[in-house]
PDB file of C-alpha atoms in Angstrom:
ATOM      1  CA  UNK A  47      22.687  -5.035  49.601  1.00 53.00           C
ATOM      2  CA  UNK A  48      26.955  -4.486  50.658  1.00 61.00           C
ATOM      3  CA  UNK A  49      27.056  -3.311  54.066  1.00 63.00           C
ATOM      4  CA  UNK A  50      24.804  -6.314  55.147  1.00 69.00           C
ATOM      5  CA  UNK A  51      22.232  -3.249  57.916  1.00 76.00           C
ATOM      6  CA  UNK A  52      18.781  -4.303  57.493  1.00 80.00           C
ATOM      7  CA  UNK A  53      17.832  -0.082  57.792  1.00 84.00           C
ATOM      8  CA  UNK A  54      19.417   0.421  54.363  1.00 82.00           C
ATOM      9  CA  UNK A  55      17.107  -2.084  52.846  1.00 82.00           C
ATOM     10  CA  UNK A  56      14.128  -0.911  54.644  1.00 87.00           C
ATOM     11  CA  UNK A  57      14.544   2.636  53.823  1.00 89.00           C
ATOM     12  CA  UNK A  58      15.356   1.254  50.438  1.00 86.00           C
ATOM     13  CA  UNK A  59      12.249   0.236  50.376  1.00 89.00           C
ATOM     14  CA  UNK A  60      10.151   2.918  51.731  1.00 92.00           C
ATOM     15  CA  UNK A  61      11.575   5.177  49.689  1.00 92.00           C
ATOM     16  CA  UNK A  62      10.955   3.190  46.431  1.00 92.00           C
ATOM     17  CA  UNK A  63       7.294   3.054  47.229  1.00 94.00           C
ATOM     18  CA  UNK A  64       6.855   5.904  47.887  1.00 95.00           C
ATOM     19  CA  UNK A  65       8.061   7.235  44.863  1.00 93.00           C
ATOM     20  CA  UNK A  66       5.851   4.673  43.053  1.00 94.00           C
ATOM     21  CA  UNK A  67       2.245   6.181  45.396  1.00 96.00           C
ATOM     22  CA  UNK A  68       3.655   9.573  43.631  1.00 94.00           C
ATOM     23  CA  UNK A  69       3.757   7.782  40.286  1.00 92.00           C
ATOM     24  CA  UNK A  70       0.438   6.495  41.184  1.00 93.00           C
ATOM     25  CA  UNK A  71      -1.161   9.416  41.636  1.00 95.00           C
ATOM     26  CA  UNK A  72       0.520  11.187  38.500  1.00 90.00           C
ATOM     27  CA  UNK A  73      -0.940   9.235  36.487  1.00 88.00           C
ATOM     28  CA  UNK A  74      -3.915   9.187  37.835  1.00 90.00           C
ATOM     29  CA  UNK A  75      -4.284  12.812  37.274  1.00 89.00           C
ATOM     30  CA  UNK A  76      -3.029  12.697  34.010  1.00 85.00           C
ATOM     31  CA  UNK A  77      -5.639  10.659  33.066  1.00 86.00           C
ATOM     32  CA  UNK A  78      -8.134  12.868  34.646  1.00 87.00           C
ATOM     33  CA  UNK A  79      -6.648  15.589  32.722  1.00 84.00           C
ATOM     34  CA  UNK A  80      -7.409  13.749  29.619  1.00 79.00           C
ATOM     35  CA  UNK A  81     -11.077  13.173  30.165  1.00 79.00           C
ATOM     36  CA  UNK A  82     -11.484  17.214  31.288  1.00 81.00           C
ATOM     37  CA  UNK A  83      -9.757  18.395  27.943  1.00 78.00           C
ATOM     38  CA  UNK A  84     -12.410  16.031  26.018  1.00 76.00           C
ATOM     39  CA  UNK A  85      -9.596  13.669  25.093  1.00 75.00           C
ATOM     40  CA  UNK A  86     -10.372  11.026  27.592  1.00 73.00           C
ATOM     41  CA  UNK A  87      -7.304   8.123  26.552  1.00 74.00           C
ATOM     42  CA  UNK A  88      -5.470   5.782  29.061  1.00 74.00           C
ATOM     43  CA  UNK A  89      -1.735   7.719  29.393  1.00 73.00           C
ATOM     44  CA  UNK A  90      -0.850   5.437  27.064  1.00 76.00           C
ATOM     45  CA  UNK A  91      -0.894   7.139  24.072  1.00 76.00           C
ATOM     46  CA  UNK A  92       2.392   8.262  22.972  1.00 79.00           C
ATOM     47  CA  UNK A  93       6.045   7.234  23.577  1.00 83.00           C
ATOM     48  CA  UNK A  94       6.443   9.516  27.083  1.00 83.00           C
ATOM     49  CA  UNK A  95       3.137   8.038  28.665  1.00 84.00           C
ATOM     50  CA  UNK A  96       4.448   4.660  27.772  1.00 86.00           C
ATOM     51  CA  UNK A  97       7.890   5.050  29.827  1.00 89.00           C
ATOM     52  CA  UNK A  98       6.321   6.821  31.897  1.00 90.00           C
ATOM     53  CA  UNK A  99       4.100   3.500  32.375  1.00 91.00           C
ATOM     54  CA  UNK A 100       6.740   1.314  31.888  1.00 92.00           C
ATOM     55  CA  UNK A 101       8.546   3.001  34.555  1.00 93.00           C
ATOM     56  CA  UNK A 102       5.258   2.754  37.472  1.00 94.00           C
ATOM     57  CA  UNK A 103       4.716  -1.091  36.296  1.00 94.00           C
ATOM     58  CA  UNK A 104       8.386  -2.406  36.686  1.00 95.00           C
ATOM     59  CA  UNK A 105       9.013  -0.905  40.228  1.00 95.00           C
ATOM     60  CA  UNK A 106       5.218  -1.823  40.959  1.00 96.00           C
ATOM     61  CA  UNK A 107       5.822  -5.724  40.050  1.00 95.00           C
ATOM     62  CA  UNK A 108       9.632  -5.729  41.854  1.00 94.00           C
ATOM     63  CA  UNK A 109       7.381  -4.206  45.365  1.00 94.00           C
ATOM     64  CA  UNK A 110       4.906  -6.752  44.966  1.00 95.00           C
ATOM     65  CA  UNK A 111       7.920  -9.919  44.077  1.00 93.00           C
ATOM     66  CA  UNK A 112      10.111  -8.096  47.206  1.00 91.00           C
ATOM     67  CA  UNK A 113       7.287  -8.443  49.504  1.00 91.00           C
ATOM     68  CA  UNK A 114       6.272 -12.123  48.547  1.00 94.00           C
ATOM     69  CA  UNK A 115       9.813 -13.273  48.731  1.00 91.00           C
ATOM     70  CA  UNK A 116      10.972 -10.938  51.660  1.00 84.00           C
ATOM     71  CA  UNK A 117      14.100 -10.434  48.977  1.00 84.00           C
ATOM     72  CA  UNK A 118      15.253  -6.997  48.317  1.00 82.00           C
ATOM     73  CA  UNK A 119      18.556  -8.005  45.773  1.00 82.00           C
ATOM     74  CA  UNK A 120      16.376  -7.935  42.873  1.00 84.00           C
ATOM     75  CA  UNK A 121      16.062  -3.896  43.777  1.00 85.00           C
ATOM     76  CA  UNK A 122      19.837  -3.136  42.435  1.00 85.00           C
ATOM     77  CA  UNK A 123      18.675  -4.122  39.587  1.00 90.00           C
ATOM     78  CA  UNK A 124      14.848  -2.817  38.633  1.00 90.00           C
ATOM     79  CA  UNK A 125      14.902   0.575  40.869  1.00 91.00           C
ATOM     80  CA  UNK A 126      17.789   1.723  38.185  1.00 92.00           C
ATOM     81  CA  UNK A 127      16.163   0.642  34.763  1.00 93.00           C
ATOM     82  CA  UNK A 128      12.860   2.590  36.253  1.00 92.00           C
ATOM     83  CA  UNK A 129      14.790   5.992  37.228  1.00 91.00           C
ATOM     84  CA  UNK A 130      16.784   5.457  33.362  1.00 92.00           C
ATOM     85  CA  UNK A 131      12.987   5.214  31.534  1.00 90.00           C
ATOM     86  CA  UNK A 132      11.816   8.163  33.881  1.00 89.00           C
ATOM     87  CA  UNK A 133      15.092   9.343  33.106  1.00 89.00           C
ATOM     88  CA  UNK A 134      14.504   9.480  29.009  1.00 88.00           C
ATOM     89  CA  UNK A 135      11.199   9.972  29.056  1.00 85.00           C
ATOM     90  CA  UNK A 136      11.719  13.221  30.650  1.00 82.00           C
ATOM     91  CA  UNK A 137      14.733  14.854  29.628  1.00 83.00           C
ATOM     92  CA  UNK A 138      14.372  13.571  25.438  1.00 76.00           C
ATOM     93  CA  UNK A 139      13.995  16.707  24.100  1.00 67.00           C
ATOM     94  CA  UNK A 140      11.337  14.853  21.740  1.00 70.00           C
ATOM     95  CA  UNK A 141       9.494  13.630  23.902  1.00 60.00           C
ATOM     96  CA  UNK A 142       9.417  15.898  27.253  1.00 52.00           C
ATOM     97  CA  UNK A 143       6.001  17.846  26.305  1.00 53.00           C
ATOM     98  CA  UNK A 144       3.972  19.569  28.115  1.00 49.00           C
ATOM     99  CA  UNK A 145       0.330  17.222  27.225  1.00 48.00           C
ATOM    100  CA  UNK A 146       0.589  16.654  23.449  1.00 49.00           C
ATOM    101  CA  UNK A 147      -2.095  13.694  23.960  1.00 47.00           C
TER     102      UNK A 147
END
């Protein structure tokens, strides 16, 4: 956005896509694990899971919007919001529990 070089924008998009894929796998694994434990719920039952899902959803929506409009400037604001959501969920001492459905 600042330098005007296309390579940085493409690199950012690819990095964001890789992060979204990794987070998708993590959400699916958490869901499968809850079924294996006999609980069987979507990973949205507590604040930790809701924040993780919120970060996943805003990144997914951003990538869809970027793909349709070919405009990467929105990512400058969206990706840090997802990062802050994930950071708060992971670093908050009251939220970061191993697996507490």
